[in-house]
Tab-separated table of C-alpha atoms and ligand atoms in Angstrom:
chain	number	residue	atom	x	y	z
P	1	THR	CA	0.996	18.329	15.289
P	2	ALA	CA	-2.915	21.065	14.811
P	3	LYS	CA	-0.571	23.387	13.648
P	4	GLU	CA	0.622	20.209	10.740
P	5	GLN	CA	-3.624	20.072	10.073
P	6	GLY	CA	-4.015	23.441	10.104
P	7	LYS	CA	-1.115	23.508	6.936
P	8	SER	CA	-2.843	20.979	4.875
P	9	THR	CA	-6.409	22.242	6.017
P	10	TYR	CA	-5.612	25.684	4.034
P	11	GLN	CA	-3.898	24.122	1.559
P	12	LEU	CA	-8.020	22.788	0.795
P	13	TYR	CA	-9.024	26.481	-0.021
P	14	MET	CA	-5.796	26.664	-2.474
P	15	PRO	CA	-6.098	26.646	-6.608
P	16	ASN	CA	-5.078	23.560	-7.850
P	17	THR	CA	-4.118	22.884	-11.353
P	18	ASP	CA	-5.908	19.817	-12.050
P	19	THR	CA	-9.621	20.424	-10.229
P	20	GLY	CA	-11.284	23.497	-9.901
P	21	VAL	CA	-11.938	24.829	-6.381
P	22	PHE	CA	-15.978	23.823	-6.402
P	23	GLN	CA	-15.182	20.343	-7.844
P	24	ARG	CA	-12.300	20.643	-5.192
P	25	LEU	CA	-15.337	21.036	-2.878
P	26	THR	CA	-17.791	18.660	-4.384
P	27	LEU	CA	-15.132	15.830	-3.553
P	28	GLU	CA	-14.885	16.225	-0.444
P	29	SER	CA	-18.586	16.488	0.526
P	30	GLU	CA	-18.710	13.169	-1.748
P	31	LEU	CA	-15.968	10.745	0.339
P	32	GLN	CA	-17.679	11.447	3.194
P	33	ARG	CA	-20.633	10.509	1.314
P	34	ALA	CA	-19.602	7.448	0.238
P	35	LEU	CA	-17.213	6.016	3.310
P	36	GLU	CA	-21.536	6.158	5.207
P	37	ARG	CA	-22.594	4.426	2.056
P	38	GLU	CA	-19.516	1.991	2.049
P	39	GLU	CA	-18.754	3.376	-0.966
P	40	PHE	CA	-14.769	2.056	-1.002
P	41	VAL	CA	-13.584	-1.149	-2.386
P	42	VAL	CA	-10.852	-2.960	-2.226
P	43	TYR	CA	-9.548	-4.265	-4.805
P	44	TYR	CA	-6.208	-7.155	-4.650
P	45	GLN	CA	-2.697	-7.732	-6.254
P	46	PRO	CA	-0.669	-10.719	-5.857
P	47	GLN	CA	3.037	-10.630	-4.859
P	48	ILE	CA	5.097	-12.884	-6.702
P	49	ASP	CA	7.889	-14.926	-5.196
P	50	VAL	CA	10.462	-14.784	-8.536
P	51	SER	CA	11.986	-18.058	-7.473
P	52	HIS	CA	9.041	-20.030	-7.411
P	53	ASN	CA	6.506	-18.908	-9.306
P	54	SER	CA	4.204	-18.943	-6.782
P	55	THR	CA	1.410	-16.288	-4.553
P	56	VAL	CA	3.797	-15.565	-1.671
P	57	GLY	CA	0.620	-12.340	-0.685
P	58	LEU	CA	-1.149	-9.598	-1.854
P	59	GLU	CA	-1.454	-5.859	-1.580
P	60	ALA	CA	-4.287	-4.536	-1.443
P	61	LEU	CA	-5.567	-1.023	-3.272
P	62	VAL	CA	-8.882	0.907	-2.302
P	63	ARG	CA	-11.310	2.194	-5.870
P	64	TRP	CA	-14.599	4.203	-4.933
P	65	LYS	CA	-17.069	3.614	-6.928
P	66	HIS	CA	-18.726	6.024	-7.669
P	67	PRO	CA	-21.941	6.288	-8.180
P	68	LYS	CA	-21.941	9.309	-11.418
P	69	ARG	CA	-18.300	8.700	-13.040
P	70	GLY	CA	-17.958	4.776	-12.259
P	71	LEU	CA	-14.837	3.369	-10.539
P	72	LEU	CA	-12.347	6.131	-9.636
P	73	THR	CA	-7.919	5.021	-8.445
P	74	PRO	CA	-6.208	6.804	-5.332
P	75	ALA	CA	-5.156	9.123	-7.742
P	76	GLU	CA	-8.339	11.196	-8.717
P	77	PHE	CA	-8.912	10.840	-4.655
P	78	ILE	CA	-6.731	10.281	-2.801
P	79	PRO	CA	-5.025	12.921	-3.047
P	80	LEU	CA	-7.737	15.704	-1.975
P	81	ALA	CA	-8.233	12.326	1.203
P	82	GLU	CA	-4.965	13.212	2.317
P	83	GLU	CA	-4.796	17.256	2.322
P	84	THR	CA	-9.025	17.462	4.629
P	85	GLY	CA	-7.455	14.663	6.619
P	86	MET	CA	-11.052	12.788	5.229
P	87	ILE	CA	-8.007	9.283	4.249
P	88	ILE	CA	-7.687	8.865	8.279
P	89	GLN	CA	-11.168	7.409	8.305
P	90	ILE	CA	-11.269	5.690	4.764
P	91	GLY	CA	-7.315	4.489	5.895
P	92	GLU	CA	-9.464	2.930	8.686
P	93	TRP	CA	-11.725	1.521	6.068
P	94	VAL	CA	-9.229	-0.347	4.501
P	95	LEU	CA	-7.491	-1.585	7.523
P	96	ARG	CA	-11.023	-3.146	8.562
P	97	LYS	CA	-12.609	-4.396	5.270
P	98	VAL	CA	-8.724	-5.770	4.503
P	99	CYS	CA	-7.930	-7.241	7.823
P	100	ARG	CA	-12.067	-8.917	8.017
P	101	GLN	CA	-11.132	-10.775	4.498
P	102	SER	CA	-8.320	-11.887	4.643
P	103	ARG	CA	-10.415	-14.116	7.776
P	104	ILE	CA	-13.075	-14.689	5.545
P	105	TRP	CA	-10.167	-16.451	3.212
P	106	GLN	CA	-8.597	-17.963	5.485
P	107	ASP	CA	-11.618	-19.838	7.223
P	108	ALA	CA	-12.677	-20.327	3.187
P	109	GLY	CA	-9.972	-23.293	3.619
P	110	LEU	CA	-7.951	-20.956	1.091
P	111	PRO	CA	-4.183	-20.347	2.142
P	112	PRO	CA	-3.222	-17.660	3.984
P	113	LEU	CA	-1.364	-14.984	2.021
P	114	ARG	CA	-0.291	-12.049	4.200
P	115	VAL	CA	-2.021	-8.738	2.836
P	116	ALA	CA	-0.615	-5.613	2.716
P	117	VAL	CA	-2.410	-2.328	3.515
P	118	ASN	CA	-0.780	2.102	2.499
P	119	ILE	CA	-1.220	3.459	5.466
P	120	SER	CA	-0.680	7.184	4.963
P	121	THR	CA	1.777	8.970	6.334
P	122	ARG	CA	-0.680	11.323	7.837
P	123	GLN	CA	-2.069	8.458	8.597
P	124	PHE	CA	0.758	6.692	10.504
P	125	GLN	CA	1.112	9.680	12.710
P	126	GLN	CA	-2.488	9.928	14.478
P	127	ARG	CA	-1.341	8.765	18.049
P	128	ASN	CA	-3.569	6.642	18.688
P	129	PHE	CA	-2.034	3.513	15.759
P	130	VAL	CA	-0.858	1.458	16.705
P	131	ASP	CA	-4.520	1.554	19.510
P	132	LEU	CA	-5.518	1.277	16.232
P	133	ILE	CA	-3.829	-1.965	14.661
P	134	GLU	CA	-4.273	-3.560	18.044
P	135	GLN	CA	-7.662	-3.613	17.977
P	136	VAL	CA	-8.708	-4.170	14.560
P	137	LEU	CA	-6.465	-7.353	14.413
P	138	GLN	CA	-8.427	-8.935	17.573
P	139	GLU	CA	-12.189	-7.458	16.564
P	140	THR	CA	-11.704	-9.698	13.374
P	141	GLY	CA	-9.246	-11.999	15.067
P	142	LEU	CA	-6.506	-12.108	12.116
P	143	GLU	CA	-3.119	-12.759	13.618
P	144	ALA	CA	-0.795	-9.996	13.498
P	145	LYS	CA	1.797	-11.265	10.864
P	146	TYR	CA	-0.558	-11.845	7.828
P	147	LEU	CA	-0.670	-7.543	8.004
P	148	GLU	CA	1.958	-5.653	6.073
P	149	LEU	CA	2.043	-2.285	6.147
P	150	GLU	CA	3.041	-0.220	3.386
P	151	LEU	CA	4.913	3.230	3.870
P	152	ILE	CA	6.372	5.771	1.575
P	153	GLU	CA	9.433	7.735	1.923
P	154	ASN	CA	8.625	10.459	4.163
P	155	ILE	CA	10.250	14.956	4.977
P	156	SER	CA	8.325	14.209	8.084
P	157	MET	CA	9.632	11.274	8.386
P	158	LYS	CA	12.533	12.604	9.129
P	159	ASN	CA	14.716	12.597	12.412
P	160	THR	CA	11.870	11.601	14.902
P	161	GLY	CA	12.539	8.968	17.737
P	162	SER	CA	9.294	9.086	17.598
P	163	VAL	CA	8.602	6.755	13.564
P	164	THR	CA	11.048	4.758	15.418
P	165	GLU	CA	8.800	3.520	18.568
P	166	THR	CA	5.965	3.055	16.417
P	167	LEU	CA	7.521	0.948	13.994
P	168	LYS	CA	9.535	-1.151	17.125
P	169	LYS	CA	5.824	-1.611	18.909
P	170	LEU	CA	3.617	-2.934	15.503
P	171	LYS	CA	6.566	-5.585	14.417
P	172	SER	CA	6.931	-6.281	19.080
P	173	ILE	CA	3.243	-6.770	17.829
P	174	GLY	CA	4.435	-8.978	14.534
P	175	LEU	CA	3.289	-7.088	11.866
P	176	HIS	CA	5.453	-6.204	8.680
P	177	ILE	CA	6.541	-3.272	7.556
P	178	SER	CA	7.960	-1.981	3.964
P	179	ILE	CA	9.129	1.415	2.477
P	180	ASP	CA	6.518	1.472	-1.324
P	181	ASP	CA	7.828	4.088	-3.300
P	182	PHE	CA	11.682	3.224	-2.646
P	183	GLY	CA	14.353	6.291	-4.393
P	184	THR	CA	11.228	8.132	-5.175
P	185	GLY	CA	10.703	10.074	-2.012
P	186	TYR	CA	12.263	12.307	0.617
P	187	SER	CA	15.545	9.523	0.699
P	188	SER	CA	17.351	9.327	3.147
P	189	LEU	CA	19.440	5.405	4.355
P	190	SER	CA	20.299	6.865	7.495
P	191	TYR	CA	16.324	6.168	8.585
P	192	LEU	CA	17.667	2.508	6.526
P	193	LYS	CA	19.807	1.890	10.182
P	194	GLN	CA	16.881	3.316	12.411
P	195	PHE	CA	13.630	2.486	11.281
P	196	PRO	CA	12.650	-1.151	12.035
P	197	VAL	CA	11.354	-2.117	8.065
P	198	ASP	CA	11.566	-5.663	6.705
P	199	SER	CA	11.262	-4.733	2.673
P	200	LEU	CA	12.061	-2.391	-0.126
P	201	LYS	CA	9.364	-1.711	-2.434
P	202	ILE	CA	11.061	-0.327	-5.527
P	203	ASP	CA	9.275	1.893	-7.155
P	204	GLN	CA	7.994	0.583	-10.930
P	205	SER	CA	9.624	4.096	-12.639
P	206	PHE	CA	12.920	1.808	-11.832
P	207	ILE	CA	11.369	-1.127	-13.719
P	208	ARG	CA	9.664	0.319	-16.412
P	209	GLU	CA	14.369	0.657	-18.493
P	210	ILE	CA	15.033	-1.345	-16.654
P	211	THR	CA	15.834	-3.707	-19.680
P	212	ASN	CA	16.020	-0.308	-22.487
P	213	ASP	CA	17.428	2.137	-19.989
P	214	PRO	CA	21.261	1.121	-18.417
P	215	ASP	CA	21.474	2.946	-15.409
P	216	ASP	CA	18.294	2.215	-14.124
P	217	ALA	CA	18.992	-1.591	-14.135
P	218	ALA	CA	22.296	-0.240	-11.950
P	219	ILE	CA	19.659	1.787	-9.142
P	220	VAL	CA	17.292	-1.488	-9.473
P	221	GLN	CA	21.313	-3.385	-8.941
P	222	ALA	CA	21.802	-1.516	-5.897
P	223	ILE	CA	18.785	-1.228	-3.970
P	224	ILE	CA	17.996	-5.176	-4.502
P	225	ALA	CA	22.339	-4.981	-2.764
P	226	LEU	CA	21.278	-3.141	-0.265
P	227	ALA	CA	18.588	-4.536	0.516
P	228	HIS	CA	19.990	-7.136	0.829
P	229	ASN	CA	22.932	-6.446	2.854
P	230	LEU	CA	20.786	-4.817	6.284
P	231	LYS	CA	18.229	-8.073	5.348
P	232	LEU	CA	14.952	-6.974	3.770
P	233	LYS	CA	13.648	-8.031	1.346
P	234	VAL	CA	13.001	-6.197	-2.261
P	235	ILE	CA	10.141	-7.008	-4.105
P	236	ALA	CA	10.125	-4.617	-7.027
P	237	GLU	CA	6.350	-2.626	-8.229
P	238	GLY	CA	4.552	-3.005	-11.712
P	239	VAL	CA	6.721	-5.501	-13.703
P	240	GLU	CA	5.090	-5.166	-16.868
P	241	THR	CA	7.338	-7.948	-19.457
P	242	VAL	CA	8.693	-11.055	-19.235
P	243	GLU	CA	11.493	-10.265	-19.687
P	244	GLN	CA	12.010	-7.566	-16.197
P	245	LEU	CA	11.207	-10.284	-14.646
P	246	ARG	CA	14.450	-12.631	-15.991
P	247	PHE	CA	16.416	-9.454	-14.947
P	248	LEU	CA	14.607	-9.514	-11.459
P	249	GLU	CA	15.114	-13.474	-11.492
P	250	ALA	CA	18.657	-12.749	-12.830
P	251	ASN	CA	18.807	-9.757	-9.867
P	252	GLN	CA	18.202	-12.161	-7.146
P	253	CYS	CA	14.821	-9.788	-6.300
P	254	ASP	CA	13.241	-12.061	-4.108
P	255	VAL	CA	8.978	-10.610	-5.473
P	256	ALA	CA	7.629	-8.564	-8.052
P	257	GLN	CA	4.296	-7.307	-9.167
P	258	GLY	CA	2.790	-5.570	-11.565
P	259	HIS	CA	0.529	-6.942	-14.470
P	260	LEU	CA	2.477	-8.723	-15.184
P	261	LEU	CA	1.813	-11.416	-12.812
P	262	GLY	CA	-1.687	-10.171	-12.327
P	263	LYS	CA	-3.694	-7.023	-12.259
P	264	PRO	CA	-5.461	-5.864	-8.775
P	265	MET	CA	-8.455	-8.139	-8.409
P	266	SER	CA	-11.363	-7.787	-6.588
P	267	ALA	CA	-11.932	-10.238	-3.058
P	268	SER	CA	-13.931	-12.365	-5.288
P	269	GLU	CA	-11.290	-12.654	-8.042
P	270	ILE	CA	-8.764	-13.851	-5.868
P	271	GLN	CA	-10.248	-16.049	-3.580
P	272	ALA	CA	-11.751	-17.896	-7.480
P	273	LEU	CA	-8.232	-17.965	-8.267
P	274	HIS	CA	-6.792	-19.492	-5.707
P	275	ARG	CA	-9.430	-22.825	-5.216
P	276	LYS	CA	-8.402	-22.922	-9.069
P	277	THR	CA	-4.614	-23.007	-7.609
P	278	VAL	CA	-5.502	-25.165	-4.625
P	279	ARG	CA	-7.503	-27.882	-5.555
P	280	PRO	CA	-6.818	-31.203	-5.618
P	281	SER	CA	-6.154	-31.986	-9.132
P	282	PHE	CA	-7.322	-35.572	-8.895
F	301	C2E	P1	1.519	1.341	-4.784
F	301	C2E	O1	1.105	1.733	-3.124
F	301	C2E	O2	2.319	2.662	-5.337
F	301	C2E	O3	0.170	0.831	-5.338
F	301	C2E	C1	1.034	0.605	-6.991
F	301	C2E	C2	-0.059	0.720	-7.777
F	301	C2E	O4	0.546	0.538	-9.073
F	301	C2E	C3	-1.413	0.326	-8.190
F	301	C2E	O5	-1.499	1.435	-8.497
F	301	C2E	C4	-1.366	-0.525	-8.688
F	301	C2E	O6	-2.567	-1.439	-9.275
F	301	C2E	C5	-1.122	-0.400	-10.003
F	301	C2E	N1	0.328	-0.813	-10.868
F	301	C2E	C6	0.179	-2.339	-10.634
F	301	C2E	N2	1.100	-2.955	-11.083
F	301	C2E	C7	1.276	-1.948	-12.549
F	301	C2E	C8	1.527	-3.089	-13.853
F	301	C2E	O7	2.701	-3.393	-13.850
F	301	C2E	N3	2.343	-1.637	-14.041
F	301	C2E	C9	0.823	0.061	-13.988
F	301	C2E	N4	1.796	0.678	-14.731
F	301	C2E	N5	0.350	-0.327	-12.613
F	301	C2E	C10	-0.253	-0.811	-11.844
F	301	C2E	P2	-3.403	1.993	-8.085
F	301	C2E	O8	-4.042	0.935	-7.886
F	301	C2E	O9	-4.209	2.776	-8.925
F	301	C2E	O10	-3.033	2.935	-6.713
F	301	C2E	C11	-2.068	3.807	-7.152
F	301	C2E	C12	-1.594	4.739	-5.080
F	301	C2E	O11	-2.309	4.799	-4.336
F	301	C2E	C13	-0.627	3.130	-4.828
F	301	C2E	O12	0.832	3.539	-4.810
F	301	C2E	C14	-1.219	3.371	-3.412
F	301	C2E	O13	0.445	4.978	-3.036
F	301	C2E	C15	-2.502	4.900	-2.570
F	301	C2E	N6	-3.571	4.151	-2.546
F	301	C2E	C16	-4.168	3.031	-2.644
F	301	C2E	N7	-4.687	2.314	-2.196
F	301	C2E	C17	-4.711	2.992	-1.253
F	301	C2E	C18	-4.826	2.844	0.507
F	301	C2E	O14	-5.982	1.892	1.120
F	301	C2E	N8	-4.058	3.070	1.361
F	301	C2E	C19	-3.839	4.546	1.119
F	301	C2E	N9	-2.902	6.136	2.388
F	301	C2E	N10	-2.894	5.561	-0.157
F	301	C2E	C20	-3.262	4.595	-1.522
F	302	MG	MG1	1.892	0.324	-2.950
F	303	MG	MG1	4.530	1.475	-4.301
F	304	MG	MG1	2.748	4.457	-6.274
């Protein structure tokens, strides 16, 4: 609503602990220019099926090739983009870029992989969000089944029939939906019952100490059981060691993602990797 948007706009003028007001205002105008000059790039991180050790998907992660400050990670600009509303345009750019890129890979004969795109709550709540998705799919000729949306648990998703409505529409088009950073946000188990989602992504904060901390191990086991009982797939984020992967395998986690299995890579690195994987060995 307009009221909510007004609120987030005011936040721009509030003092921030990390960044001075001047720097924030500079960043804001730079974000706008960055879009116009196409300074954003999308990296892709492989998602690996734990029991078959094969790549089953990719997650798209945006970066900003800043002309002076080099490659910036989302933590350095997404929060401000969220506050100012620029995330709507950046998100739309990422979505188009990803669908176009997936189509290019498929046309080049690479095995088709589903690509997951992170969607900010603000972007998801746009009234024309479903139309945008349909438009981009049509424009790029990508089949909906190759697109996944990652949403985070958010307080503003509480008790909204409209969230369910939007998700149902997206599902009926053929998209996959996952809940990102599961267990860290506004957690209400009731939305798992209400929202038609396909998978849960266990936040990396639970994975980090999985082999040392019995509490984390218990939480991860419980999330996996919960997901499976609800007929959902479960993905572990931030897998960095063989021991973590073994634990996940022993506990029937479906998919894993992390530096152990592949860092986020540029589109051309992904293409080179898959060329190598599928090249016949004679
Ligand atoms: P996320 O969606 O939870 O993405 C996972 C983050 O973990 C990524 O950080 C990824 O690079 C990082 N990661 C992957 N494997 C490992 C690992 O083994 N160890 C560690 N320590 N980290 C790992 P990144 O790329 O910096 O992105 C941070 C967050 O920014 C994302 O978290 C997502 O919430 C947001 N984001 C990224 N791209 C977009 C986008 O296009 N739109 C929106 N709205 N948000 C985005
Ligand atoms: Mg994500
Ligand atoms: Mg996550
Ligand atoms: Mg995260």
